Amino acid sequence: MDSRSGKTAYRRLPTARRPVSPLTLRILAVNVLALAILMGSLLYLGRYQDKLIESEQVALRAEARIFASALGEGAVIEGLDEIHRLSPDLARRMLRRLVETTETRTRLFMPDGKLVSDSRFLLGRMGMVQVRELPPPTKETMSGKMHKILRGLAGLFEHRRHSLYRENTPQTAQDYPEVQSALDGDPEMVVRNLPEGGLILSVAVPVQRYKQVLGAVMLTRNGARIEASLASVRSDILKIFSVSLMITVLLSLYLAGTIARPLLRLAHAAEIVRQGSMRDLRRTGSIPDLTRRHDEIGDLSAALRSMTDALVQRMDAIEHFAADVAHEIKNPLTSVRSAVETALKLDDPARQRQLLAIIADDVNRLDRLISDISNASRLDAELSRAESEPVSLVQMLGALPDLYRSVLERPHAPVLVVDMPSDQNDWRVWGMEGRLMQVLRNLIDNALSFSPPGQEVRVRVEQDEDGDHLRLTVEDRGPGIPENKLDSIFDRFYSERPAGEKFGTHSGLGLSIVRQIVIAHRGTVFAHNRSDGPGSVFTVVLPRLV
């Protein structure tokens, strides 16, 4: 709001095209964001990872039970006290043979918690030798980089659910809760996180002989297989995501183009209308016709084109009306000026009185003309503001005899005949009763002014053949209407009047007002001459209110 002028300041529409439409960016952002959220949820793969871990643990536990059973049968010795004990040397040699065909690390703990065998260490001439698996060549491929990126993205959604794996020197059963549980006779499985990243799975089972726990076997395996499976799935997801992203971007750009570009064209046309160049816009056809789209933008285009046509027609009508008003007012003013100039030059009182009478008639004519013009100019605003309601045409016709009683009782007056429906149907329309009565009275007044004395002016209402409309007709026995003037009589200031009528009695706006009101009620009005003799018939067709 402008505080100085009290007027609302509106932001002007851009006349230049932007490099990138904000609407296009919004459509791209919404579509890509939804796809990115889906991508993130798929990269997490938490439940799939749990299933893989469970499968690996089941296989590792089965392998550990095999090792424990083998040790319980082949590495147990009986002492002098007839107590079964696990031989560390036998057990170490058996485990070395058993793990040769596997990728697992196997450790054997005695009941006192001491580590007696670890497949990562071999006994050689120089002592204990630690065996480590060499990493693959360090040449990093594009696939490897992509896997790192995917793993990093997945890490944003994952949280560390497992304890960290630590390995003390020397190792004892107290370092591993699963080993302690196995020494108590209960197998146990644990998942841990490696410090450098990744998972390590461990299973501990008791080595038993006749229900006696002689030690515990602990098998560990890293989560390389799990990571490889997850990386493969994530790689497939990324491929699908890349294709989906490309399709989404292309479809988003297409969708934005089908929305943003037409809206920019319509906005540009609206700016031209705002600047008052509607005639140029209509003449050059710059308003895009998008009705073939059969969507909301097509409806907007049709509405804008219809609005522009209506505005142009309204402006043309206003200009023609102003020109007609100037012409109609100029005639009596010219007559008044001529009479005044002549009266000033005359000394004869009788001639001066005649000129004063002419001036009085012209002034009365100007008064009637200005009143009719004022009513006609206010009609549009009143029609747009007034509230519509159901109106009974039968009741309107029933009130006509009382309205015209004083006019029809004059000598040599025409006869008004109102044909009421025999079944007294309550035929109604949706509109403004006062304005519809004005239509009826203007048509009757026009018919009475053309009708010879004693002739009938007949008014009736009837239902149209389709049943959806009502016809209101006013018939007279006047001289009729020239065939080439049947439509012109509804123009403003139509001036052909019956012979003998005093000049200036009517302004020529009555039938124009009739058509204006009828159109506002979504109806039509037309005239034709009678076929059974002289006279004319005016017909008003209005939608029936069911």
Coordinates of C-alpha atoms in Angstrom, one line a residue, residues 165-408:
Y165 CA 36.6 -55.4 18.0
R166 CA 39.8 -55.3 20.0
E167 CA 42.5 -57.9 20.2
N168 CA 44.8 -57.9 23.3
T169 CA 48.3 -59.4 23.6
P170 CA 48.2 -62.1 25.0
Q171 CA 44.7 -63.1 24.3
T172 CA 42.6 -64.9 26.9
A173 CA 39.0 -66.1 27.1
Q174 CA 38.1 -63.1 29.3
D175 CA 38.6 -60.9 26.2
Y176 CA 35.7 -62.5 24.4
P177 CA 32.3 -63.0 26.0
E178 CA 31.3 -65.6 23.5
V179 CA 34.3 -67.8 24.5
Q180 CA 33.4 -67.5 28.1
S181 CA 29.8 -68.6 27.3
A182 CA 31.1 -71.5 25.3
L183 CA 33.4 -72.6 28.2
D184 CA 30.2 -72.7 30.3
G185 CA 28.7 -75.0 27.7
D186 CA 26.6 -72.6 25.7
P187 CA 27.4 -71.7 22.1
E188 CA 27.4 -68.0 21.4
M189 CA 27.6 -65.7 18.3
V190 CA 28.7 -62.1 18.2
V191 CA 29.0 -59.4 15.6
R192 CA 31.6 -56.5 16.0
N193 CA 32.8 -53.5 14.0
L194 CA 36.4 -53.4 12.9
P195 CA 38.4 -50.3 13.7
E196 CA 39.2 -49.7 10.0
G197 CA 35.6 -50.3 9.0
G198 CA 33.6 -53.3 8.2
L199 CA 32.3 -56.2 10.2
I200 CA 33.8 -59.2 11.9
L201 CA 31.6 -62.2 12.8
S202 CA 32.6 -64.7 15.6
V203 CA 31.2 -67.9 16.9
A204 CA 32.4 -69.9 19.9
V205 CA 31.2 -73.5 20.6
P206 CA 32.4 -75.8 23.4
V207 CA 34.7 -78.8 22.7
Q208 CA 33.0 -81.6 24.7
R209 CA 33.7 -85.3 25.5
Y210 CA 30.9 -87.1 27.2
K211 CA 29.2 -83.8 28.2
Q212 CA 32.6 -82.6 29.7
V213 CA 33.7 -79.2 28.4
L214 CA 37.4 -79.6 27.4
G215 CA 37.8 -76.2 25.7
A216 CA 36.2 -73.7 23.3
V217 CA 36.7 -73.2 19.6
M218 CA 36.3 -69.7 18.3
L219 CA 35.8 -69.0 14.6
T220 CA 36.0 -65.5 13.2
R221 CA 35.4 -64.3 9.7
N222 CA 35.3 -60.8 8.3
G223 CA 32.3 -59.3 6.6
A224 CA 33.9 -59.1 3.1
R225 CA 31.3 -61.3 1.6
I226 CA 28.5 -59.2 3.2
E227 CA 30.2 -56.0 2.0
A228 CA 30.6 -57.4 -1.5
S229 CA 26.9 -58.4 -1.6
L230 CA 25.8 -55.0 -0.3
A231 CA 28.2 -53.2 -2.8
S232 CA 26.7 -55.3 -5.7
V233 CA 23.2 -54.4 -4.7
R234 CA 24.1 -50.7 -4.2
S235 CA 25.8 -50.7 -7.5
D236 CA 22.7 -52.0 -9.2
I237 CA 20.6 -49.5 -7.3
L238 CA 22.9 -46.7 -8.4
K239 CA 22.5 -47.8 -12.1
I240 CA 18.8 -47.8 -11.8
F241 CA 18.9 -44.5 -10.0
S242 CA 21.1 -42.9 -12.7
V243 CA 18.6 -44.0 -15.4
S244 CA 15.7 -42.9 -13.3
L245 CA 17.3 -39.6 -12.5
M246 CA 17.9 -38.9 -16.2
I247 CA 14.3 -39.8 -17.1
T248 CA 13.1 -37.7 -14.2
V249 CA 15.1 -34.7 -15.2
L250 CA 13.9 -35.0 -18.8
L251 CA 10.3 -35.5 -17.8
S252 CA 10.5 -32.6 -15.3
L253 CA 12.0 -30.3 -18.0
Y254 CA 9.2 -31.4 -20.4
L255 CA 6.5 -30.9 -17.7
A256 CA 8.0 -27.5 -16.7
G257 CA 8.1 -26.5 -20.3
T258 CA 4.5 -27.4 -20.9
I259 CA 3.6 -25.3 -17.8
A260 CA 6.1 -22.5 -17.5
R261 CA 6.3 -21.4 -21.2
P262 CA 2.6 -21.1 -21.7
L263 CA 2.2 -19.2 -18.4
L264 CA 5.0 -16.8 -19.4
R265 CA 3.2 -16.2 -22.7
L266 CA -0.1 -15.6 -21.0
A267 CA 1.6 -13.3 -18.4
H268 CA 3.2 -11.3 -21.3
A269 CA -0.3 -11.0 -22.9
A270 CA -1.8 -9.9 -19.5
E271 CA 0.9 -7.3 -19.2
I272 CA 0.0 -5.9 -22.7
V273 CA -3.6 -5.8 -21.6
R274 CA -2.6 -4.0 -18.4
Q275 CA -0.7 -1.4 -20.5
G276 CA -3.9 -0.7 -22.5
S277 CA -2.8 -2.3 -25.8
M278 CA -5.7 -4.7 -26.1
R279 CA -6.7 -3.8 -29.6
D280 CA -3.1 -4.4 -30.8
L281 CA -3.1 -7.7 -28.9
R282 CA -6.3 -8.8 -30.5
R283 CA -5.4 -7.7 -33.9
T284 CA -2.0 -9.4 -33.9
G285 CA -3.3 -12.5 -32.3
S286 CA -0.6 -12.5 -29.6
I287 CA -2.8 -14.1 -27.0
P288 CA -1.9 -17.8 -27.3
D289 CA -4.7 -20.2 -28.1
L290 CA -4.0 -23.2 -25.8
T291 CA -7.6 -24.6 -25.6
R292 CA -6.5 -27.7 -27.4
R293 CA -4.5 -28.7 -24.3
H294 CA -7.7 -29.6 -22.6
D295 CA -6.3 -28.8 -19.1
E296 CA -6.3 -25.9 -16.7
I297 CA -3.8 -23.8 -18.7
G298 CA -6.1 -24.3 -21.7
D299 CA -9.0 -23.1 -19.6
L300 CA -6.9 -20.1 -18.5
S301 CA -6.0 -19.3 -22.1
A302 CA -9.7 -19.5 -23.1
A303 CA -10.7 -17.3 -20.2
L304 CA -8.0 -14.7 -21.0
R305 CA -9.0 -14.6 -24.6
S306 CA -12.7 -14.3 -23.7
M307 CA -11.9 -11.6 -21.1
T308 CA -9.8 -9.6 -23.6
D309 CA -12.6 -9.9 -26.3
A310 CA -15.1 -8.8 -23.7
L311 CA -13.0 -5.8 -22.6
V312 CA -12.4 -4.8 -26.2
Q313 CA -16.1 -5.0 -26.9
R314 CA -16.8 -3.1 -23.7
M315 CA -14.3 -0.4 -24.7
D316 CA -15.7 -0.2 -28.2
A317 CA -19.2 0.1 -26.8
I318 CA -18.2 2.8 -24.3
E319 CA -16.5 4.8 -27.2
H320 CA -19.6 4.3 -29.4
F321 CA -21.8 5.2 -26.5
A322 CA -19.8 8.3 -25.8
A323 CA -19.9 9.3 -29.5
D324 CA -23.7 8.7 -29.6
V325 CA -24.3 10.7 -26.4
A326 CA -22.2 13.6 -27.8
H327 CA -24.2 13.5 -31.0
E328 CA -27.6 13.2 -29.3
I329 CA -26.8 16.0 -26.9
K330 CA -25.4 18.2 -29.6
N331 CA -28.7 18.4 -31.5
P332 CA -30.8 20.0 -28.8
L333 CA -27.9 22.1 -27.7
T334 CA -27.6 23.4 -31.3
S335 CA -31.3 24.1 -31.3
V336 CA -31.2 25.9 -28.0
R337 CA -28.2 28.0 -29.1
S338 CA -29.9 28.9 -32.3
A339 CA -33.1 29.9 -30.6
V340 CA -31.2 32.0 -28.0
E341 CA -29.2 33.8 -30.6
T342 CA -32.4 34.5 -32.7
A343 CA -34.3 35.6 -29.6
L344 CA -31.6 38.2 -28.7
K345 CA -31.9 39.7 -32.2
L346 CA -35.7 40.0 -32.1
D347 CA -37.9 42.7 -30.5
D348 CA -41.2 41.0 -31.2
P349 CA -42.5 39.5 -27.9
A350 CA -44.7 36.9 -29.7
R351 CA -41.7 35.5 -31.7
Q352 CA -39.6 35.5 -28.5
R353 CA -42.3 33.5 -26.7
Q354 CA -42.3 31.0 -29.5
L355 CA -38.5 30.7 -29.3
L356 CA -38.7 30.3 -25.5
A357 CA -41.2 27.5 -26.0
I358 CA -38.7 25.8 -28.4
I359 CA -36.0 26.3 -25.8
A360 CA -38.2 24.8 -23.1
D361 CA -38.9 21.7 -25.3
D362 CA -35.2 21.2 -26.0
V363 CA -34.4 21.6 -22.3
N364 CA -37.0 18.9 -21.5
R365 CA -35.6 16.7 -24.2
L366 CA -32.1 17.2 -22.8
D367 CA -33.4 16.3 -19.3
R368 CA -35.0 13.1 -20.6
L369 CA -32.0 12.2 -22.6
I370 CA -29.5 12.7 -19.8
S371 CA -31.8 10.7 -17.4
D372 CA -32.0 7.8 -19.8
I373 CA -28.2 8.0 -20.5
S374 CA -27.5 8.0 -16.8
N375 CA -29.8 5.0 -16.2
A376 CA -28.2 3.1 -19.2
S377 CA -24.7 3.8 -18.0
R378 CA -25.5 2.6 -14.5
L379 CA -27.2 -0.5 -15.7
D380 CA -24.1 -2.7 -16.0
A381 CA -22.9 -1.9 -12.5
E382 CA -26.3 -2.5 -11.1
L383 CA -26.7 -5.8 -12.9
S384 CA -23.3 -7.0 -11.6
R385 CA -24.1 -6.0 -8.0
A386 CA -27.7 -7.1 -7.7
E387 CA -28.6 -10.5 -6.2
S388 CA -30.6 -12.9 -8.3
E389 CA -33.6 -14.8 -7.1
P390 CA -36.4 -17.0 -8.5
V391 CA -38.9 -14.8 -10.4
S392 CA -42.4 -15.9 -11.4
L393 CA -43.2 -14.6 -14.9
V394 CA -46.9 -15.5 -14.4
Q395 CA -47.1 -13.2 -11.4
M396 CA -45.4 -10.4 -13.4
L397 CA -48.0 -10.7 -16.1
G398 CA -50.7 -10.7 -13.5
A399 CA -49.6 -7.2 -12.3
L400 CA -49.6 -5.6 -15.7
P401 CA -53.4 -4.5 -15.8
D402 CA -53.0 -2.5 -12.6
L403 CA -49.8 -0.9 -13.8
Y404 CA -51.3 0.3 -17.1
R405 CA -54.8 1.1 -15.9
S406 CA -54.4 4.9 -16.0
V407 CA -52.7 4.7 -19.5
L408 CA -55.3 2.4 -21.1

